[in-house]
XYZ file of C-alpha atoms in Angstrom:
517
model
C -43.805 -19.739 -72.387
C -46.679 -17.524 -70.860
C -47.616 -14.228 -72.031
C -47.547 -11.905 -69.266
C -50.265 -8.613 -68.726
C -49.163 -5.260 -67.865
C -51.111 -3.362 -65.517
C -50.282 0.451 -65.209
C -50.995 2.429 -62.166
C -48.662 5.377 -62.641
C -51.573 7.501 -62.957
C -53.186 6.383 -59.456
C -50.624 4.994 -57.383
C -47.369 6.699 -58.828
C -49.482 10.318 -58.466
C -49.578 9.418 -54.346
C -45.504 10.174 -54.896
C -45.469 13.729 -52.272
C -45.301 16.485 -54.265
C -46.578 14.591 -58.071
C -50.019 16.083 -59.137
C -50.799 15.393 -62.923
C -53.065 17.535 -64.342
C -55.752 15.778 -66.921
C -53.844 16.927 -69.782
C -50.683 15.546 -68.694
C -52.872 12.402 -67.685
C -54.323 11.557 -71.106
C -50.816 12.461 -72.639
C -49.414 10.177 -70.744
C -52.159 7.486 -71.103
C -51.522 7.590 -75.140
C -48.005 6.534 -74.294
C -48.514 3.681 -71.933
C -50.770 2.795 -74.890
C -48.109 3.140 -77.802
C -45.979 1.024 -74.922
C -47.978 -1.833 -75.087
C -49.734 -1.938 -71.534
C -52.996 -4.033 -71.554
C -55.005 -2.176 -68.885
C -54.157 1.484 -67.502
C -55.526 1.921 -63.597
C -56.476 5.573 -64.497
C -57.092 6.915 -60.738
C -59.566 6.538 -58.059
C -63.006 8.018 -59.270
C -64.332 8.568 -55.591
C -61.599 11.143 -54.626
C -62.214 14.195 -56.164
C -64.311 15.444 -59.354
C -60.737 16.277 -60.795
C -60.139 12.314 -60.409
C -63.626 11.276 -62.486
C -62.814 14.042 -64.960
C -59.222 12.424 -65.553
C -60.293 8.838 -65.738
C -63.428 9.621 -67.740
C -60.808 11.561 -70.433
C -58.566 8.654 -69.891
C -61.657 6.045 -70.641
C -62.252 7.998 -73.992
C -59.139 8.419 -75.400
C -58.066 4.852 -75.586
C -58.370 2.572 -78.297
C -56.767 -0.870 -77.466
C -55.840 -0.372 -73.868
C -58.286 -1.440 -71.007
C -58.781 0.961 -68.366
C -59.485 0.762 -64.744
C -60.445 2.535 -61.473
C -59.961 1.783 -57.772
C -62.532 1.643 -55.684
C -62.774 0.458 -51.900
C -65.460 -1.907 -50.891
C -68.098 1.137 -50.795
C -70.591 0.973 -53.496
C -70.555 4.736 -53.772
C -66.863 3.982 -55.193
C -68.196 1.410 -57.586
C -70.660 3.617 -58.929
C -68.318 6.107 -59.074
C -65.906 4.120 -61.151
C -68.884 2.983 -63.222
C -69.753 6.562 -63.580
C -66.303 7.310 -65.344
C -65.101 4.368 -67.401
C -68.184 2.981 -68.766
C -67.777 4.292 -72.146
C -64.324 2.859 -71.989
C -63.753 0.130 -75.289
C -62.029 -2.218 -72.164
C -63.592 -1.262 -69.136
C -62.361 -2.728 -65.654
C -62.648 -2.294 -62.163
C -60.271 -2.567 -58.968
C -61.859 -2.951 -55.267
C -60.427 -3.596 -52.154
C -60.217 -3.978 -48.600
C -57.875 -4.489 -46.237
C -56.800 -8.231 -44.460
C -53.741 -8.513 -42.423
C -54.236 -8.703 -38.643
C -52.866 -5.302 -37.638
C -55.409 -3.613 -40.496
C -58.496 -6.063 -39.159
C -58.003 -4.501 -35.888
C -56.393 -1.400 -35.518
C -57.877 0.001 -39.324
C -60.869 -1.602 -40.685
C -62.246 -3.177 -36.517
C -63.701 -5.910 -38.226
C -63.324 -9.571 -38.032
C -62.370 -12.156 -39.981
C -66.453 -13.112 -40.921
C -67.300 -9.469 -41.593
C -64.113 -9.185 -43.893
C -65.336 -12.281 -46.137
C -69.118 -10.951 -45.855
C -67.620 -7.143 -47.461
C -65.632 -8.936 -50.300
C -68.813 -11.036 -51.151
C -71.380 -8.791 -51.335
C -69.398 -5.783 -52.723
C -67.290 -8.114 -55.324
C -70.942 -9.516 -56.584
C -71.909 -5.745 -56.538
C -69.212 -4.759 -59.181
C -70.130 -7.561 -61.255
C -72.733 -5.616 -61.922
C -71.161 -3.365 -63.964
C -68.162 -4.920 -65.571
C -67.332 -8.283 -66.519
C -63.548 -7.967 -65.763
C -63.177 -7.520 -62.137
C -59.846 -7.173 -59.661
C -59.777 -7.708 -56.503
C -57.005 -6.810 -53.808
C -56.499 -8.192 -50.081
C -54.914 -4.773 -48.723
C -51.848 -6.361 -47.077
C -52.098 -9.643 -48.618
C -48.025 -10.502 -47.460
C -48.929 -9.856 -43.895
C -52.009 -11.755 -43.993
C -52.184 -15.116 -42.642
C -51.709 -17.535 -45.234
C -54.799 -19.386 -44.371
C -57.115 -16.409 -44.168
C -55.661 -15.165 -47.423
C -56.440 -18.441 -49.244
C -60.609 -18.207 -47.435
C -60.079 -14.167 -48.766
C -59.371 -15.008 -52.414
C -61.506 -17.664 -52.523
C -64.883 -16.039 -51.392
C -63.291 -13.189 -54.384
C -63.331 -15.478 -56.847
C -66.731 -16.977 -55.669
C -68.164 -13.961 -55.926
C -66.868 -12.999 -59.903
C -63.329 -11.588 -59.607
C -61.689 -12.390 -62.875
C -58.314 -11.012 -61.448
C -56.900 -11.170 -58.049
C -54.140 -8.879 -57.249
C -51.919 -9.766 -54.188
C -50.433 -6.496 -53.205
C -47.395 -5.811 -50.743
C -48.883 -3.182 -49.504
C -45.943 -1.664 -47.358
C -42.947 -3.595 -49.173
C -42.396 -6.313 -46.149
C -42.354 -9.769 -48.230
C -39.084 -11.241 -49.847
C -38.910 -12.774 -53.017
C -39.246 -16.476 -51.676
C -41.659 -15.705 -49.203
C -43.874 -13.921 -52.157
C -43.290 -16.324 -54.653
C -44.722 -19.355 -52.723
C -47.812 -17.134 -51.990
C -48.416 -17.337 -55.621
C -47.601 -20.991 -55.695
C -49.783 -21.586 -52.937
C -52.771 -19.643 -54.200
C -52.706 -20.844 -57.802
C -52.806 -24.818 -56.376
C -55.119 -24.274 -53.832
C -57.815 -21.401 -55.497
C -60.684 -23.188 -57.341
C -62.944 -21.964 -59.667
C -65.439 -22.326 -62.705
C -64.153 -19.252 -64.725
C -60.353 -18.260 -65.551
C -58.605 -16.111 -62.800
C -55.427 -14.508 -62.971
C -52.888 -13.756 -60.195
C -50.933 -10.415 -60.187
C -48.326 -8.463 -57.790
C -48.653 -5.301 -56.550
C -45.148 -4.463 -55.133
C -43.928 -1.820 -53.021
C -40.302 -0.773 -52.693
C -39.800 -0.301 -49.103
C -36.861 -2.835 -48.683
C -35.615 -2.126 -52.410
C -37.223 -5.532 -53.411
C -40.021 -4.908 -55.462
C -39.114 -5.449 -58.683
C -37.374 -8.769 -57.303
C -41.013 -9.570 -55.709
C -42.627 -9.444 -58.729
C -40.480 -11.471 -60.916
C -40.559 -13.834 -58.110
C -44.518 -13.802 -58.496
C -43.922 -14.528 -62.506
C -42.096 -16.877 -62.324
C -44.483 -18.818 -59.883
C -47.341 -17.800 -62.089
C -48.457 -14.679 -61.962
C -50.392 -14.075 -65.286
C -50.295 -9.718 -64.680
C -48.003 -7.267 -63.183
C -48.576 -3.699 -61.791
C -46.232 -1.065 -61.078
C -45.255 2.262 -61.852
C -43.072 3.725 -64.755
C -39.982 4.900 -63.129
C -40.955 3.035 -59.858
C -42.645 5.878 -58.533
C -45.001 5.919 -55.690
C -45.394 6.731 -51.788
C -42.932 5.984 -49.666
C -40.358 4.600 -51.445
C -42.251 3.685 -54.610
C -43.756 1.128 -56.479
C -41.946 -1.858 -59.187
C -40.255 0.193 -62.406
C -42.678 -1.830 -64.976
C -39.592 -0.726 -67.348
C -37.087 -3.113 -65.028
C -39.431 -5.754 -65.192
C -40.251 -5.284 -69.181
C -36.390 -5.397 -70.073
C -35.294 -8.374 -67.751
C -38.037 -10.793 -68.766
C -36.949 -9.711 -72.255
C -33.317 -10.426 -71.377
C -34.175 -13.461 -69.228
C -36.926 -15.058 -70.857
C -34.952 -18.269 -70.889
C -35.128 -18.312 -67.087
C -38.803 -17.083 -66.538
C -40.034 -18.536 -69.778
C -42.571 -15.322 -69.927
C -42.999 -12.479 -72.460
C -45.034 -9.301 -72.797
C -46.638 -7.526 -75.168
C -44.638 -4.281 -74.282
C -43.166 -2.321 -77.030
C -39.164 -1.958 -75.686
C -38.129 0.770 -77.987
C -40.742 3.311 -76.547
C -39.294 2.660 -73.152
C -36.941 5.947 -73.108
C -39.753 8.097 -74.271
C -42.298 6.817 -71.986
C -39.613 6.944 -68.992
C -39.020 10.617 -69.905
C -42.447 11.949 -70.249
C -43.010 10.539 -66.838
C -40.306 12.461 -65.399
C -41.246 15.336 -66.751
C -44.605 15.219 -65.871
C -44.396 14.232 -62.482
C -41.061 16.984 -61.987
C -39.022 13.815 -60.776
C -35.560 13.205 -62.291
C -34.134 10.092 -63.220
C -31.099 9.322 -61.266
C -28.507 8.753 -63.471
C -27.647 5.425 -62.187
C -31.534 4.017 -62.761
C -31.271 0.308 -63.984
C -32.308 0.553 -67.837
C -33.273 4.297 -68.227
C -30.702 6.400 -66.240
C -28.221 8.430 -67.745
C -25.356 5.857 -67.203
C -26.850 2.668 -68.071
C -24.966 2.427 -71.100
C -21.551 4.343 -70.057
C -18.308 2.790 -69.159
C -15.586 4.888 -67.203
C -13.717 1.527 -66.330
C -10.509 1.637 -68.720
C -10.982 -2.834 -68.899
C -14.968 -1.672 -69.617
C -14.207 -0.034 -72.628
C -11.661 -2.143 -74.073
C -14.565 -4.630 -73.897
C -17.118 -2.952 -75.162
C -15.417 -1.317 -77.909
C -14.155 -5.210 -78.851
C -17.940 -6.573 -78.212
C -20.321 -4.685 -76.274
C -21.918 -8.282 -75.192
C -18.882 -8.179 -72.849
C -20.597 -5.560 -70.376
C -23.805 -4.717 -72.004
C -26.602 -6.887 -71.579
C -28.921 -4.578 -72.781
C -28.669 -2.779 -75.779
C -29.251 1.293 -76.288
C -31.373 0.445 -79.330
C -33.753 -1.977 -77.506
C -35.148 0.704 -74.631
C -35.115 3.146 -77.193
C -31.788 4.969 -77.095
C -30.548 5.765 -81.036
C -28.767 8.815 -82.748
C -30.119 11.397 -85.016
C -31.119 10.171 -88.390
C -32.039 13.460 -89.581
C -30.383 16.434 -88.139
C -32.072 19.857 -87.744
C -30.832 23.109 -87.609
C -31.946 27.196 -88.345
C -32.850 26.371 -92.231
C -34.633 23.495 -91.584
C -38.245 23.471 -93.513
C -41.487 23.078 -91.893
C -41.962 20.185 -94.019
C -38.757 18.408 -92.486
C -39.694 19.339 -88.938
C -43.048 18.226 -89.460
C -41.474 14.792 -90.749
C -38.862 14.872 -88.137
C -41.805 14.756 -85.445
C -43.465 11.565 -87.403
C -39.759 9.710 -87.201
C -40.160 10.510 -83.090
C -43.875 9.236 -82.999
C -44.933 12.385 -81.089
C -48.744 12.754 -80.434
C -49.231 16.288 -81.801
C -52.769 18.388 -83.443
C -52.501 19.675 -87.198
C -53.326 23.016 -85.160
C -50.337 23.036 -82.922
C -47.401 22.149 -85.484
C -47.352 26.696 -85.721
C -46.513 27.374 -82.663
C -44.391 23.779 -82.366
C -42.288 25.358 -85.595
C -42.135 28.729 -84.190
C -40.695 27.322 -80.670
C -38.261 25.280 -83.109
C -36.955 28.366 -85.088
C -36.258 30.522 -81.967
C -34.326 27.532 -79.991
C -32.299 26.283 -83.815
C -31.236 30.314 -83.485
C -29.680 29.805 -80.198
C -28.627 25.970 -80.847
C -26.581 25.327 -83.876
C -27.967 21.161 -84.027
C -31.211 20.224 -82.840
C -31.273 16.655 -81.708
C -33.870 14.473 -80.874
C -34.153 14.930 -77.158
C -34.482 18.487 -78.134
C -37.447 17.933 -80.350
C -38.909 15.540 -77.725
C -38.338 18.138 -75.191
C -39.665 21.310 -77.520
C -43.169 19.193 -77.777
C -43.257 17.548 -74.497
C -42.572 21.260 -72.731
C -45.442 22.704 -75.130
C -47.562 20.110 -73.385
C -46.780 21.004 -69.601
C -46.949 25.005 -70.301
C -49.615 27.053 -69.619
C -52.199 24.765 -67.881
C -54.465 26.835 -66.456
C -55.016 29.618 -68.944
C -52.244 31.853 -67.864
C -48.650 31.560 -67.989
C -44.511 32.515 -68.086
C -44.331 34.663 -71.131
C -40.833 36.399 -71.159
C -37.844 37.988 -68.393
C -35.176 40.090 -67.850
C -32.731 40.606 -65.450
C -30.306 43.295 -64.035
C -27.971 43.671 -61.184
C -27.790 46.164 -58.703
C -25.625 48.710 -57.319
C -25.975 47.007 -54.046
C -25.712 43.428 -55.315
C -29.387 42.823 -55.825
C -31.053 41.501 -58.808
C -33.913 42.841 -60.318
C -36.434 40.929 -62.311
C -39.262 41.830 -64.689
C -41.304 38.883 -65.363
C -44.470 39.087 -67.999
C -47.298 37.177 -67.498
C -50.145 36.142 -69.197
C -53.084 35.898 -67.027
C -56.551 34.579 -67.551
C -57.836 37.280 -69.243
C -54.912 36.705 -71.787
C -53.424 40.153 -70.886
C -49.829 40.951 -70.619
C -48.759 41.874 -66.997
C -45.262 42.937 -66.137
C -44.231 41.967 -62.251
C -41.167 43.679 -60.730
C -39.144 41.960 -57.686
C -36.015 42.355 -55.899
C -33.408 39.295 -55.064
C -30.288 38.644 -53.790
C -29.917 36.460 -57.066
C -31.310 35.734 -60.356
C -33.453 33.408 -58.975
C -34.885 34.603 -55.930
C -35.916 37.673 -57.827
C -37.667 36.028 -60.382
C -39.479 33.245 -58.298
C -40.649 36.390 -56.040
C -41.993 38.082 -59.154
C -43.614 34.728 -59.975
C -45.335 34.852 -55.849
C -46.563 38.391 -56.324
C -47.982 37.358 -59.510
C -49.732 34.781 -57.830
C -50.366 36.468 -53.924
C -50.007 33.024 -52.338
C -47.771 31.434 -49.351
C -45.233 29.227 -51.006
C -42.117 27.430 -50.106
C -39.563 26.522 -51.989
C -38.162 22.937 -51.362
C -35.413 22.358 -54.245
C -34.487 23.450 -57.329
C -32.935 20.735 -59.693
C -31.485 21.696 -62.970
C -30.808 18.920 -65.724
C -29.611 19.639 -69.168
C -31.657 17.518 -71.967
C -28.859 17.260 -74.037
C -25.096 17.404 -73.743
C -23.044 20.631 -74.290
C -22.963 24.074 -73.557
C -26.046 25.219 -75.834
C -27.975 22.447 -74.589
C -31.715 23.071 -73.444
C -32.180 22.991 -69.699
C -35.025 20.813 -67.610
C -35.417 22.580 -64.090
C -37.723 20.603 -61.538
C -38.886 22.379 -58.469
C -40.602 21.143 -55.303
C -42.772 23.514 -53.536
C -44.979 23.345 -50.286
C -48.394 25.117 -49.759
C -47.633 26.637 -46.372
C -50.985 26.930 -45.514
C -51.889 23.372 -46.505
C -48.613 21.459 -46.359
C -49.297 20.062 -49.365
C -46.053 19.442 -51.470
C -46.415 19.660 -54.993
C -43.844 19.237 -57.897
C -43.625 20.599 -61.552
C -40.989 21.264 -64.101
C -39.805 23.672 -67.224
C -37.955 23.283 -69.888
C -36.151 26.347 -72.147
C -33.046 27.177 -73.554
C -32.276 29.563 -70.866
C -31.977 27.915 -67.101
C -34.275 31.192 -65.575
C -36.506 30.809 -67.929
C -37.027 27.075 -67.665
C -37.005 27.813 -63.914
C -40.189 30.526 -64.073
C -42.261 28.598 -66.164
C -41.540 25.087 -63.914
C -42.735 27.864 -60.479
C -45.433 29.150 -62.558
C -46.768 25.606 -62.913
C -46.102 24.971 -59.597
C -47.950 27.502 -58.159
C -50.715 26.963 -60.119
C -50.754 23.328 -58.562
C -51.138 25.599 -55.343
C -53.592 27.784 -56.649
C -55.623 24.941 -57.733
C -55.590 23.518 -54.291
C -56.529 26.580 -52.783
C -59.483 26.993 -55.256
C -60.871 23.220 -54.216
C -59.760 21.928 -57.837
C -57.707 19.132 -56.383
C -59.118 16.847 -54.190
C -57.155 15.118 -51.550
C -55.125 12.056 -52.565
C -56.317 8.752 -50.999
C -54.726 5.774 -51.042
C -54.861 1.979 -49.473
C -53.526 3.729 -46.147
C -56.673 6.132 -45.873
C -59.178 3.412 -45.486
């Protein structure tokens, strides 16, 4: 049995998702949950982008308290000093360079040869060493790489001080036999005078990532990375929450375990989600929506006779549990304030007033508050208003001519109250064009998702919208959540624009990733 790290890099490589921008709030919010999940070391971004990166791993490197944390860098020292820059206060600092080593990169990408490749990993690996003891390195590629180049690659790494070497699938090619017995290979044939550990980096491409890097455990891989909900470019990264539950479930067959706390999995799959303005499909192994329903008429017989029969993994151990202290309008402070403990939510002695106040108006309109109600009431507090303005209040009437008419208030930077009157041919439209002429930018509306947080009718309602900057073609995402669908609506296209307005202001940098360099 071999304890297995967990490397996060939903803050770096899930944000390269089209459309995901975190803002440093949601960032460090999100951080304190990997945290209270159990991951070792958090990849917190990639310094060298943009000064909104540096700010967001330098918030990231201060607010931990157990976790490592990490940056990417490529093999530029201007990166590494940029990552030292950020994360050396951090109580577990780490760094991640790379460059790139398959054949088509060498010569299309990077024009280098083979020589020049191994003379960039040595001198900038022993460069880095500099500055932090723990060191990763990456071989950009690494499944399309030939097998004998990748050996000389890792080698001159680990020659020159890498203490981890990660072995990413860049563009999701490799199977899992093919990666496993890169692992095998490696391990046997690497030497070295200090430890080293091996760990995937797996992208989902041909659906096989998670696969891929249970593969790579179970040939010894001593760290994973991945992405919490498997998010990522292209078609995402490994769900770290897949891999958590099935070496949990299988530990008899890959004789690993983790340190990963499997009860916060729901909550830390949710924030995500909400966060990044992506919904969890409802048939998501472990956190969707039906993971734990049977429609089968044999499925429930079973179940409701022993669940063991078609449920191999338990509600309770991701997380999933019913109220143990229902709310509702007479509820205390003192019992909402307890109620919040029970959740473990990450809230300021300053904030439980307006937290309380938010819970009175929605226990008027909602006759029992459940728990994914008070997650959602704090977790929406956190993704309001982040740049100073915001959605205060609506109201809608229809027209003679079948129009809608919407007056939205705002609150804008100077904290005043501004009223903004537009026309639709629905609810909607009008309000989203109040929310543009509020904002006097070129937007385009890509979808409009609504998701209820709860069942029933009263229940509170998550809408996720994907917009595009027309005049940058960025696409950005961002959600809302209210007891009224508009309203949840405004206040997700209020924070979307502002990801617009941000851009257009030079406050976000552009993303790079492996494919830039």
């Amino acid at each position: 049995m071999h304890q297995v790290e967990f490397l996060d890099t939903t803050l770096r490589d899930g944000e390269q998702t089209p459309g995901v921008n975190f803002s440093i709030k949601e960032k460090v919010a999100i951080a304190k949950q990997l945290e209270k999940w159990g991951i070792s070391t958090i990849e917190a971004g990639f310094p060298a982008a943009s000064p909104d990166s540096f700010e967001a791993v330098k918030q990231i490197s201060a607010a931990m308290t157990k976790t490592a944390v990490s940056g990417l860098a490529r093999c530029v020292k201007a990166d590494i000093d940029a990552c030292y820059e950020a994360i050396k206060d951090a109580k577990f600092p780490q760094i991640h360079v790379f460059v790139a080593s398959s054949p088509i990169h060498r010569e299309f990408k990077l024009k280098k040869s083979k020589e020049e490749i191994l003379d960039i990993i040595t001198e900038h690996v022993t460069y880095a060493r500099q500055f932090f003891d723990i060191v990763e390195f990456s071989p950009e590629d690494a499944t399309r790489t030939e097998l004998d180049f990748l050996l000389q690659v890792v080698q001159t790494a680990v020659d020159a001080g890498a203490t981890y070497i990660n072995i990413p699938d860049t563009v999701g090619f490799t199977t899992p036999e093919e990666y496993g017995y890169i692992f095998k290979y490696l391990i046997e044939h690497v030497t070295s005078d200090h430890q080293v550990i091996f760990s995937p980096h797996c992208h989902n491409d041909l659906g096989m990532a998670v696969a891929n890097t249970l593969a790579a455990i179970k040939n010894g891989a001593g760290r994973v990375e991945g992405t919490i909900n498997g998010i990522g470019e292209r078609a995402g990264n490994a769900a770290l929450e897949e891999v958590a539950v099935a070496l949990n479930i299988r530990e008899d067959y890959y004789q690993a375990s983790s340190a990963i706390v499997l009860k916060e999995t729901i909550n830390t799959s949710e924030m995500v989600s909400r966060f990044s303005g992506i919904p969890i499909p409802k048939n998501k192994a472990v956190v969707g929506g039906n993971a734990f329903s049977h429609e089968s008429g044999i499925h429930q017989d079973g179940v409701l006779k022993n669940p063991l029969t078609y449920e191999i993994i338990t509600p309770e151990l991701v997380g999933v549990k019913k109220n143990s202290l229902p709310l509702g309008k007479l509820s205390g402070r003192h019992a909402f304030v307890e109620k919040l403990k029970e959740l473990q939510l990450d809230f300021e002695e300053k904030e439980i007033a307006v937290l309380f106040a938010k819970f009175k108006k929605l226990a008027d309109k909602k006759q029992d508050i459940t728990d994914a109600d008070i997650v959602a009431l704090v977790d929406g507090n956190e993704i309001e208003n982040p740049e100073g303005f915001h959605f205060n209040d609506l109201k809608v009437t229809s027209n003679d001519d079948d129009t809608v008419t919407a007056i939205v208030n705002m609150i804008n930077e100077e904290a005043e109250s501004v009223d903004v009157i537009a026309n639709g041919k629905g609810s909607v439209e009008a309000v989203f064009n109040a929310v543009d002429k509020f904002f006097n930018q070129t937007v385009k509306l890509l979808s409009y998702n609504i998701d209820a947080v709860t069942g029933g009718i009263d229940a509170q309602a998550r809408v996720s919208v994907s917009v595009e900057n027309v005049d940058t073609g960025t696409i950005f995402n961002a959600s809302g959540i209210d007891f009224d669908v508009l309203k949840a609506g405004a206040i997700a296209y209020v924070n979307a624009n502002t990801f617009v307005q941000k851009e257009n202001a030079g406050e976000i940098g552009r993303k790079i990733s492996y494919r830039d360099i």
